[in-house]
């Protein structure tokens, strides 16, 4: 049962007697404290605190937990002192998550950053699910779409990624090239399997064409690109990736409503650590050389 974050939170609530006091001591939002207590009580199946107007009082079970947490916290404090004594360094794991289609841009940056810090192990996660930064599943997330609004996260605007519609030569030879939005209803499309996606271009597509037009679905942007190039249907592609994929033929040029805003997201507890700050500075500097918004002219 991986519950140290929740146990540490419960310890501070029991020690200080209030959610606000624990939140201040931990440097987190009060909603995180409440969420951790609720999750821990749910896992243990007992009430750890009596809630009253003046704050929280530990139950008998909560007092037992407090004794264990006290000893663990003392050991952790000693460990932290030893680690701080070693000096600031960028070592251990750096976990970065993003959509897979950004791999061509991010991988060279991650590789170069790791080369500059030989004691660092990079983990680049591109799973479709949303990694929970509050549980330490990633240090840095690069997310697309609407502004992320999870509690306790630090969100910074990053870049804008422009998208157009592309097709393969084989598909366009068989089905022709749509000239207007109305023509799209006569075509096939490859698209995300998740109809609740935050990608603005897919939201537009799902509103614009009949569901029967979306005949090929997948969960990975690279798979969708390959399906489009294999002639399964028309598909969206970032203009940056399209420049690196000459076999992708422009069908409709980028539009403002298809632009995906990219955000750098970190958890407040890790945001100012040496490792995270070093990588954010490195990434921002490297991204100045990215030309992801220029597009090849459409036919």
Coordinates of C-alpha atoms in Angstrom, one line a residue:
X1 CA 0.0 0.0 0.0
X2 CA 1.8 3.1 -1.3
X3 CA 0.4 5.7 1.1
X4 CA 3.4 7.6 2.6
X5 CA 2.1 11.0 1.3
X6 CA -1.2 10.4 3.0
X7 CA 0.4 9.2 6.2
X8 CA 2.7 12.2 6.4
X9 CA -0.3 14.5 5.8
X10 CA -2.3 12.7 8.6
X11 CA 0.7 13.1 10.9
X12 CA 0.7 16.8 10.5
X13 CA -3.0 17.1 10.9
X14 CA -2.8 15.2 14.1
X15 CA 0.2 17.2 15.3
X16 CA -1.3 20.6 14.5
X17 CA -5.0 19.9 14.8
X18 CA -6.2 21.8 11.7
X19 CA -6.2 21.3 8.0
X20 CA -4.9 24.8 7.4
X21 CA -2.0 24.3 9.8
X22 CA -1.0 21.0 8.1
X23 CA -1.3 22.6 4.7
X24 CA 1.0 25.4 5.7
X25 CA 3.5 23.0 7.2
X26 CA 3.6 20.8 4.1
X27 CA 3.5 23.7 1.7
X28 CA 0.4 22.3 -0.1
X29 CA -3.1 23.5 -0.7
X30 CA -5.7 22.7 2.0
X31 CA -7.7 20.6 -0.6
X32 CA -4.7 18.3 -0.9
X33 CA -4.7 17.7 2.9
X34 CA -8.4 16.9 2.9
X35 CA -8.0 14.6 -0.2
X36 CA -5.1 12.7 1.5
X37 CA -7.1 12.2 4.8
X38 CA -10.2 11.0 2.9
X39 CA -8.1 8.6 0.8
X40 CA -6.2 7.2 3.8
X41 CA -9.4 6.7 5.8
X42 CA -11.0 5.0 2.8
X43 CA -8.0 2.6 2.4
X44 CA -7.9 1.7 6.1
X45 CA -11.7 1.6 6.6
X46 CA -11.6 3.6 9.8
X47 CA -12.0 7.2 10.9
X48 CA -8.7 8.6 11.9
X49 CA -10.1 12.0 13.1
X50 CA -13.1 13.5 14.7
X51 CA -14.0 16.7 12.9
X52 CA -15.3 19.6 14.9
X53 CA -15.5 23.4 14.7
X54 CA -12.0 23.9 16.1
X55 CA -10.3 21.4 13.9
X56 CA -9.4 17.7 13.9
X57 CA -8.8 15.4 16.9
X58 CA -7.2 12.0 16.4
X59 CA -9.3 9.0 17.2
X60 CA -7.7 5.9 18.8
X61 CA -6.8 4.6 15.4
X62 CA -5.4 8.0 14.5
X63 CA -3.3 8.1 17.6
X64 CA -1.8 4.7 16.7
X65 CA -1.0 6.0 13.2
X66 CA 0.5 9.1 14.7
X67 CA 3.1 7.0 16.7
X68 CA 4.2 5.2 13.5
X69 CA 4.3 8.5 11.5
X70 CA 6.3 10.3 14.2
X71 CA 9.1 7.7 14.1
X72 CA 9.1 7.7 10.3
X73 CA 9.1 11.5 10.1
X74 CA 12.1 11.6 12.4
X75 CA 14.0 9.2 10.3
X76 CA 13.1 11.1 7.2
X77 CA 14.3 14.4 8.7
X78 CA 17.6 12.8 9.5
X79 CA 17.8 11.5 5.9
X80 CA 17.0 14.9 4.5
X81 CA 19.8 16.4 6.5
X82 CA 22.3 14.0 5.1
X83 CA 21.1 14.6 1.6
X84 CA 21.3 18.3 1.9
X85 CA 24.8 17.9 3.2
X86 CA 25.8 16.3 -0.1
X87 CA 25.1 19.6 -1.9
X88 CA 22.7 20.5 -4.7
X89 CA 22.9 18.2 -7.7
X90 CA 20.7 17.0 -10.6
X91 CA 20.7 13.2 -10.0
X92 CA 18.2 10.4 -9.6
X93 CA 15.2 10.1 -11.8
X94 CA 13.6 12.9 -13.9
X95 CA 10.2 11.8 -15.0
X96 CA 8.6 13.9 -17.9
X97 CA 5.3 13.2 -19.5
X98 CA 3.8 14.6 -22.6
X99 CA 1.7 13.6 -25.7
X100 CA 3.7 11.2 -27.9
X101 CA 3.6 13.5 -30.9
X102 CA 6.0 15.8 -29.2
X103 CA 8.7 13.1 -29.0
X104 CA 10.6 14.4 -32.0
X105 CA 11.0 17.8 -30.3
X106 CA 11.5 16.6 -26.7
X107 CA 13.7 13.6 -27.1
X108 CA 16.8 15.5 -28.3
X109 CA 16.3 17.9 -25.4
X110 CA 16.0 15.1 -22.8
X111 CA 19.0 13.3 -24.3
X112 CA 21.2 16.4 -24.2
X113 CA 20.0 17.2 -20.6
X114 CA 20.9 13.7 -19.4
X115 CA 24.3 13.9 -21.1
X116 CA 25.0 17.1 -19.2
X117 CA 24.0 15.3 -15.9
X118 CA 25.5 11.8 -16.1
X119 CA 24.0 10.9 -12.7
X120 CA 20.5 11.4 -14.0
X121 CA 18.1 8.7 -15.3
X122 CA 15.4 10.1 -17.7
X123 CA 12.0 8.6 -17.9
X124 CA 9.8 9.9 -20.7
X125 CA 6.2 8.7 -20.4
X126 CA 3.7 9.2 -23.2
X127 CA 0.8 7.1 -22.0
X128 CA -2.6 8.6 -22.8
X129 CA -3.7 8.7 -19.2
X130 CA -3.2 11.9 -17.1
X131 CA -0.3 11.3 -14.8
X132 CA -1.0 12.5 -11.2
X133 CA 1.7 14.9 -10.2
X134 CA 0.3 15.1 -6.7
X135 CA 1.2 11.5 -6.2
X136 CA 4.7 11.9 -7.6
X137 CA 4.0 10.1 -10.9
X138 CA 6.0 12.7 -12.9
X139 CA 8.2 15.8 -12.2
X140 CA 7.2 17.7 -15.3
X141 CA 4.1 17.4 -17.5
X142 CA 3.7 19.0 -20.9
X143 CA -0.1 19.1 -21.6
X144 CA -2.1 20.3 -24.5
X145 CA -5.5 22.0 -24.7
X146 CA -7.3 24.0 -22.0
X147 CA -5.4 25.4 -19.0
X148 CA -4.8 22.5 -16.5
X149 CA -6.7 23.3 -13.3
X150 CA -5.7 20.6 -10.8
X151 CA -5.1 21.9 -7.3
X152 CA -1.5 22.3 -6.1
X153 CA 0.0 22.5 -9.7
X154 CA 2.1 25.3 -11.0
X155 CA 1.0 25.9 -14.6
X156 CA 3.1 28.0 -17.1
X157 CA 2.2 28.7 -20.7
X158 CA 4.7 27.1 -23.0
X159 CA 4.0 27.1 -26.8
X160 CA 1.3 27.0 -29.4
X161 CA 1.2 23.9 -31.7
X162 CA -0.6 24.5 -35.0
X163 CA -2.4 21.7 -36.8
X164 CA -3.7 21.1 -40.3
X165 CA -5.5 18.3 -42.1
X166 CA -3.3 16.0 -44.2
X167 CA -3.8 12.9 -46.4
X168 CA -1.7 10.3 -48.3
X169 CA -1.3 10.4 -52.1
X170 CA -3.1 7.0 -52.3
X171 CA -6.1 8.2 -50.3
X172 CA -6.5 11.5 -52.3
X173 CA -6.2 9.7 -55.6
X174 CA -9.1 7.4 -54.6
X175 CA -11.3 9.9 -52.8
X176 CA -10.3 13.3 -54.1
X177 CA -9.4 16.4 -52.0
X178 CA -12.2 18.2 -50.1
X179 CA -12.5 21.9 -51.0
X180 CA -14.9 23.0 -48.2
X181 CA -15.9 21.9 -44.8
X182 CA -19.1 20.6 -46.3
X183 CA -17.1 18.2 -48.4
X184 CA -15.6 16.6 -45.3
X185 CA -18.8 14.6 -44.8
X186 CA -17.9 12.6 -47.9
X187 CA -14.5 11.6 -46.5
X188 CA -13.0 9.1 -44.0
X189 CA -10.9 10.2 -41.1
X190 CA -8.5 8.8 -38.6
X191 CA -8.9 10.3 -35.1
X192 CA -8.4 9.8 -31.4
X193 CA -10.3 6.9 -29.8
X194 CA -11.2 9.1 -26.9
X195 CA -14.1 11.4 -27.9
X196 CA -13.6 13.4 -24.7
X197 CA -10.1 14.4 -25.7
X198 CA -8.9 18.0 -24.9
X199 CA -7.3 18.4 -28.3
X200 CA -9.2 21.3 -30.0
X201 CA -8.8 20.0 -33.5
X202 CA -10.5 16.7 -32.5
X203 CA -13.2 18.5 -30.7
X204 CA -13.8 20.4 -33.9
X205 CA -13.8 17.3 -36.0
X206 CA -16.3 15.4 -33.8
X207 CA -18.6 18.4 -34.0
X208 CA -18.2 18.9 -37.8
X209 CA -18.4 15.4 -39.4
X210 CA -20.8 12.5 -38.9
X211 CA -19.5 9.8 -36.5
X212 CA -19.7 7.4 -39.4
X213 CA -16.9 9.3 -41.2
X214 CA -14.4 8.5 -38.5
X215 CA -13.5 5.0 -39.6
X216 CA -10.1 4.5 -37.9
X217 CA -9.4 5.3 -34.3
X218 CA -6.3 4.9 -32.1
X219 CA -4.9 6.1 -28.8
X220 CA -1.4 7.1 -29.9
X221 CA -0.7 10.0 -32.2
X222 CA 2.1 8.1 -33.9
X223 CA -0.4 5.3 -34.8
X224 CA -2.8 7.8 -36.2
X225 CA -0.1 9.4 -38.3
X226 CA 0.9 5.9 -39.7
X227 CA -2.8 5.2 -40.4
X228 CA -3.2 8.4 -42.3
X229 CA 0.0 7.7 -44.3
X230 CA -1.3 4.2 -45.1
X231 CA -4.4 5.7 -46.7
X232 CA -6.9 4.9 -43.9
X233 CA -8.3 8.4 -44.0
X234 CA -7.5 12.1 -43.6
X235 CA -6.0 13.1 -40.3
X236 CA -4.7 16.0 -38.3
X237 CA -0.9 16.5 -38.0
X238 CA 1.1 19.3 -36.4
X239 CA 2.8 21.5 -39.0
X240 CA 6.1 20.8 -37.4
X241 CA 5.7 17.1 -37.8
X242 CA 4.4 17.5 -41.3
X243 CA 7.6 19.3 -42.3
X244 CA 9.4 16.1 -41.2
X245 CA 6.9 13.9 -43.1
X246 CA 7.1 14.9 -46.8
X247 CA 4.7 12.0 -47.8
X248 CA 1.9 13.8 -45.8
X249 CA 0.1 15.9 -48.3
X250 CA -1.6 19.2 -47.0
X251 CA -5.4 19.1 -47.5
X252 CA -6.5 22.1 -45.3
X253 CA -4.1 24.6 -43.7
X254 CA -4.0 25.3 -40.0
X255 CA -6.8 27.3 -38.4
X256 CA -6.8 29.2 -35.1
X257 CA -9.5 26.9 -33.6
X258 CA -7.3 23.9 -34.3
X259 CA -4.3 25.3 -32.4
X260 CA -3.3 23.3 -29.3
X261 CA -1.9 25.4 -26.5
X262 CA 0.9 23.7 -24.6
X263 CA 1.4 24.1 -20.9
X264 CA 4.3 23.2 -18.5
X265 CA 2.9 21.7 -15.4
X266 CA 4.7 20.9 -12.2
X267 CA 3.5 20.1 -8.6
X268 CA 4.0 22.9 -6.1
X269 CA 6.0 20.5 -3.8
X270 CA 8.6 19.8 -6.5
X271 CA 8.5 23.0 -8.6
X272 CA 11.5 24.7 -7.0
X273 CA 13.7 21.7 -6.6
X274 CA 17.1 22.0 -8.3
X275 CA 16.3 19.1 -10.7
X276 CA 13.0 20.5 -11.9
X277 CA 14.2 24.1 -12.2
X278 CA 17.3 23.0 -14.1
X279 CA 15.3 21.1 -16.6
X280 CA 12.7 23.8 -17.0
X281 CA 15.4 26.4 -17.8
X282 CA 17.0 24.0 -20.2
X283 CA 13.8 23.1 -22.0
X284 CA 12.7 26.8 -22.3
X285 CA 16.0 27.7 -23.8
X286 CA 16.0 24.8 -26.2
X287 CA 12.4 25.5 -27.3
X288 CA 13.5 29.0 -28.5
X289 CA 14.9 27.2 -31.6
X290 CA 11.7 25.3 -32.3
X291 CA 9.7 26.4 -35.3
X292 CA 6.5 24.6 -34.6
X293 CA 4.1 27.2 -35.9
X294 CA 5.3 27.6 -39.4
X295 CA 3.4 25.5 -42.0
X296 CA 4.0 24.2 -45.4
X297 CA 1.5 25.9 -47.8
X298 CA -1.6 23.8 -48.4
X299 CA -2.6 22.7 -51.9

